[in-house]
PDB file of C-alpha atoms in Angstrom:
ATOM      1  CA  MET J   1       6.588 -14.112   5.997  1.00 33.00           C
ATOM      2  CA  PRO J   2       5.171 -14.440  10.065  1.00 33.00           C
ATOM      3  CA  PRO J   3       1.974 -12.109  10.953  1.00 32.00           C
ATOM      4  CA  ALA J   4       3.446  -8.810  11.688  1.00 32.00           C
ATOM      5  CA  GLU J   5       1.767  -8.875  15.412  1.00 32.00           C
ATOM      6  CA  ARG J   6       4.503 -11.681  16.314  1.00 28.00           C
ATOM      7  CA  SER J   7       7.214 -10.248  14.535  1.00 30.00           C
ATOM      8  CA  CYS J   8       7.308  -6.318  14.032  1.00 30.00           C
ATOM      9  CA  GLN J   9       9.923  -4.210  15.698  1.00 34.00           C
ATOM     10  CA  PRO J  10       8.649  -1.858  18.254  1.00 30.00           C
ATOM     11  CA  GLY J  11       8.259   1.772  17.279  1.00 32.00           C
ATOM     12  CA  ASP J  12       7.875   1.038  13.445  1.00 41.00           C
ATOM     13  CA  SER J  13       3.544  -0.030  13.251  1.00 39.00           C
ATOM     14  CA  ARG J  14       2.059   2.613  12.096  1.00 50.00           C
ATOM     15  CA  GLY J  15      -1.642   2.692  11.965  1.00 52.00           C
ATOM     16  CA  ASN J  16      -2.431   4.637   8.739  1.00 57.00           C
ATOM     17  CA  LYS J  17      -6.167   4.022   7.429  1.00 54.00           C
ATOM     18  CA  LEU J  18      -6.603   3.303   3.512  1.00 57.00           C
ATOM     19  CA  ARG J  19      -9.593   5.737   2.550  1.00 51.00           C
ATOM     20  CA  HIS J  20     -11.741   6.347  -0.188  1.00 40.00           C
ATOM     21  CA  LYS J  21     -10.501   7.486  -3.598  1.00 45.00           C
ATOM     22  CA  ALA J  22     -13.600   7.650  -5.809  1.00 43.00           C
ATOM     23  CA  THR J  23     -16.166   5.652  -6.532  1.00 42.00           C
ATOM     24  CA  HIS J  24     -13.874   1.980  -4.709  1.00 49.00           C
ATOM     25  CA  VAL J  25     -14.474   1.918  -0.976  1.00 48.00           C
ATOM     26  CA  VAL J  26     -11.321   0.475   0.770  1.00 61.00           C
ATOM     27  CA  PRO J  27     -11.612   0.317   4.277  1.00 65.00           C
ATOM     28  CA  GLY J  28      -8.670  -1.095   5.966  1.00 73.00           C
ATOM     29  CA  GLN J  29      -5.660   0.051   8.181  1.00 82.00           C
ATOM     30  CA  LEU J  30      -1.880  -0.120   7.136  1.00 83.00           C
ATOM     31  CA  LYS J  31       1.557  -0.359   9.081  1.00 87.00           C
ATOM     32  CA  THR J  32       4.864  -1.311   8.502  1.00 90.00           C
ATOM     33  CA  GLY J  33       7.511  -3.394  10.647  1.00 89.00           C
ATOM     34  CA  SER J  34      11.000  -5.386  10.381  1.00 89.00           C
ATOM     35  CA  LEU J  35      11.470  -8.596  11.110  1.00 88.00           C
ATOM     36  CA  GLY J  36      14.838  -9.922  12.976  1.00 88.00           C
ATOM     37  CA  ASP J  37      16.745 -10.165   9.825  1.00 90.00           C
ATOM     38  CA  GLY J  38      16.161  -7.076   8.865  1.00 88.00           C
ATOM     39  CA  ARG J  39      14.015  -7.157   6.376  1.00 93.00           C
ATOM     40  CA  ARG J  40      10.609  -4.454   5.761  1.00 95.00           C
ATOM     41  CA  PHE J  41       7.424  -5.027   5.280  1.00 95.00           C
ATOM     42  CA  LEU J  42       3.678  -3.740   4.191  1.00 94.00           C
ATOM     43  CA  ARG J  43       0.942  -5.063   6.084  1.00 93.00           C
ATOM     44  CA  LEU J  44      -2.177  -4.004   5.035  1.00 91.00           C
ATOM     45  CA  ASP J  45      -5.432  -5.075   8.111  1.00 89.00           C
ATOM     46  CA  ASP J  46      -9.053  -6.139   7.562  1.00 88.00           C
ATOM     47  CA  LEU J  47      -8.739  -4.322   3.719  1.00 88.00           C
ATOM     48  CA  ARG J  48     -12.289  -4.459   1.562  1.00 86.00           C
ATOM     49  CA  THR J  49     -12.178  -3.471  -1.913  1.00 86.00           C
ATOM     50  CA  SER J  50     -13.679  -3.744  -4.803  1.00 85.00           C
ATOM     51  CA  ASN J  51     -12.523  -6.135  -7.526  1.00 88.00           C
ATOM     52  CA  GLY J  52     -11.022  -5.199 -10.511  1.00 87.00           C
ATOM     53  CA  PRO J  53      -8.132  -5.709 -13.070  1.00 89.00           C
ATOM     54  CA  ASP J  54      -4.604  -5.486 -12.325  1.00 94.00           C
ATOM     55  CA  LEU J  55      -4.234  -4.128  -9.753  1.00 95.00           C
ATOM     56  CA  PHE J  56      -1.250  -3.146  -7.329  1.00 96.00           C
ATOM     57  CA  VAL J  57       0.386  -1.873  -3.909  1.00 96.00           C
ATOM     58  CA  TYR J  58       2.640   0.905  -4.877  1.00 96.00           C
ATOM     59  CA  LEU J  59       4.430   2.938  -2.621  1.00 96.00           C
ATOM     60  CA  SER J  60       4.127   7.210  -4.187  1.00 96.00           C
ATOM     61  CA  VAL J  61       5.740   9.790  -3.813  1.00 97.00           C
ATOM     62  CA  THR J  62       1.937  11.803  -4.419  1.00 95.00           C
ATOM     63  CA  PRO J  63       0.837  12.733  -0.629  1.00 94.00           C
ATOM     64  CA  ALA J  64      -2.433  10.439  -0.882  1.00 91.00           C
ATOM     65  CA  ASP J  65      -4.574  13.002  -0.811  1.00 90.00           C
ATOM     66  CA  GLY J  66      -2.909  13.938  -4.294  1.00 91.00           C
ATOM     67  CA  GLN J  67      -4.851  13.850  -7.948  1.00 89.00           C
ATOM     68  CA  ARG J  68      -5.337  10.580  -8.127  1.00 83.00           C
ATOM     69  CA  ASP J  69      -3.848  10.592 -11.877  1.00 87.00           C
ATOM     70  CA  THR J  70      -0.163  11.418 -10.403  1.00 92.00           C
ATOM     71  CA  PHE J  71       0.576   8.318  -7.759  1.00 93.00           C
ATOM     72  CA  ASP J  72       1.980   6.099 -10.646  1.00 94.00           C
ATOM     73  CA  ASP J  73       4.138   9.101 -11.565  1.00 95.00           C
ATOM     74  CA  ASN J  74       7.255   8.491  -9.222  1.00 96.00           C
ATOM     75  CA  PHE J  75       6.087   5.454  -7.181  1.00 97.00           C
ATOM     76  CA  VAL J  76       7.772   1.984  -6.641  1.00 98.00           C
ATOM     77  CA  SER J  77       5.205  -1.524  -6.804  1.00 98.00           C
ATOM     78  CA  LEU J  78       5.690  -3.602  -4.139  1.00 98.00           C
ATOM     79  CA  GLY J  79       3.717  -6.542  -6.289  1.00 98.00           C
ATOM     80  CA  ARG J  80       0.596  -7.468  -6.981  1.00 97.00           C
ATOM     81  CA  LEU J  81      -2.808  -7.168  -5.128  1.00 96.00           C
ATOM     82  CA  LYS J  82      -2.893 -10.578  -3.236  1.00 96.00           C
ATOM     83  CA  GLY J  83      -7.031 -10.480  -2.774  1.00 93.00           C
ATOM     84  CA  ASN J  84      -9.357  -7.199  -2.504  1.00 90.00           C
ATOM     85  CA  GLN J  85     -10.303  -8.473   1.099  1.00 91.00           C
ATOM     86  CA  GLY J  86      -8.040  -9.468   4.009  1.00 91.00           C
ATOM     87  CA  ASP J  87      -5.363  -9.177   5.193  1.00 93.00           C
ATOM     88  CA  GLN J  88      -1.633  -9.446   3.552  1.00 94.00           C
ATOM     89  CA  ASN J  89       2.128  -8.847   4.026  1.00 95.00           C
ATOM     90  CA  TYR J  90       4.133  -7.240   1.123  1.00 96.00           C
ATOM     91  CA  GLU J  91       7.933  -7.072   1.707  1.00 97.00           C
ATOM     92  CA  ILE J  92       9.707  -4.124   0.817  1.00 97.00           C
ATOM     93  CA  ALA J  93      13.154  -4.383  -1.501  1.00 96.00           C
ATOM     94  CA  ALA J  94      16.598  -3.517   1.109  1.00 93.00           C
ATOM     95  CA  GLY J  95      17.298  -0.291  -1.179  1.00 94.00           C
ATOM     96  CA  VAL J  96      13.992   1.460  -0.610  1.00 96.00           C
ATOM     97  CA  ASP J  97      13.939   4.511   1.295  1.00 95.00           C
ATOM     98  CA  LEU J  98      10.642   4.499   3.035  1.00 94.00           C
ATOM     99  CA  ARG J  99      11.694   8.479   3.201  1.00 94.00           C
ATOM    100  CA  ARG J 100      11.271   9.064   0.187  1.00 96.00           C
ATOM    101  CA  TYR J 101       7.539   7.456  -0.374  1.00 96.00           C
ATOM    102  CA  GLN J 102       3.970   9.688   1.827  1.00 95.00           C
ATOM    103  CA  SER J 103       1.663   7.027   0.518  1.00 93.00           C
ATOM    104  CA  VAL J 104      -0.105   3.174   0.058  1.00 93.00           C
ATOM    105  CA  VAL J 105      -1.079   2.678  -3.080  1.00 93.00           C
ATOM    106  CA  ILE J 106      -4.044   0.462  -4.553  1.00 93.00           C
ATOM    107  CA  TRP J 107      -3.272   0.927  -7.782  1.00 94.00           C
ATOM    108  CA  CYS J 108      -4.868  -0.544 -11.602  1.00 93.00           C
ATOM    109  CA  ARG J 109      -2.816  -0.045 -14.494  1.00 94.00           C
ATOM    110  CA  ARG J 110      -5.120  -1.780 -16.641  1.00 93.00           C
ATOM    111  CA  PHE J 111      -7.330   1.671 -16.517  1.00 91.00           C
ATOM    112  CA  THR J 112      -4.739   3.975 -14.176  1.00 90.00           C
ATOM    113  CA  TYR J 113      -6.913   4.612 -11.342  1.00 89.00           C
ATOM    114  CA  ALA J 114      -6.376   4.777  -7.798  1.00 90.00           C
ATOM    115  CA  PHE J 115      -8.864   2.031  -6.042  1.00 88.00           C
ATOM    116  CA  GLY J 116      -7.690   4.121  -2.335  1.00 87.00           C
ATOM    117  CA  ALA J 117      -4.256   5.690  -0.389  1.00 89.00           C
ATOM    118  CA  ALA J 118      -3.145   6.708   2.586  1.00 89.00           C
ATOM    119  CA  PRO J 119      -0.757   8.171   4.424  1.00 91.00           C
ATOM    120  CA  LEU J 120       2.777   6.150   5.178  1.00 86.00           C
ATOM    121  CA  ARG J 121       4.314   8.471   7.508  1.00 72.00           C
TER     122      ARG J 121
END
């Protein structure tokens, strides 16, 4: 997938910051965007988080400041976290209604634990 800066449609960027959650520091920013062919993506810029087992990127209906054990109650997975540092793109499936989700979460499946969360809106 091309880098977000070269392919993002105007007005699609969000720029929300991932925040510290529990003992895992997760600085970075997130953006959503779309490509000319209609595909959508989530971009994580300057991500830095603790390394952990079984980490995934979720879109959750739970707000970013919600209870950490509820992020996986109603969510869609964008896939495994590609790395614990750096810039990353995650494709958002065509059928996903972004208006339904309130947060982006770095989620550890093994320990059912949120490493970090940020508002999607």
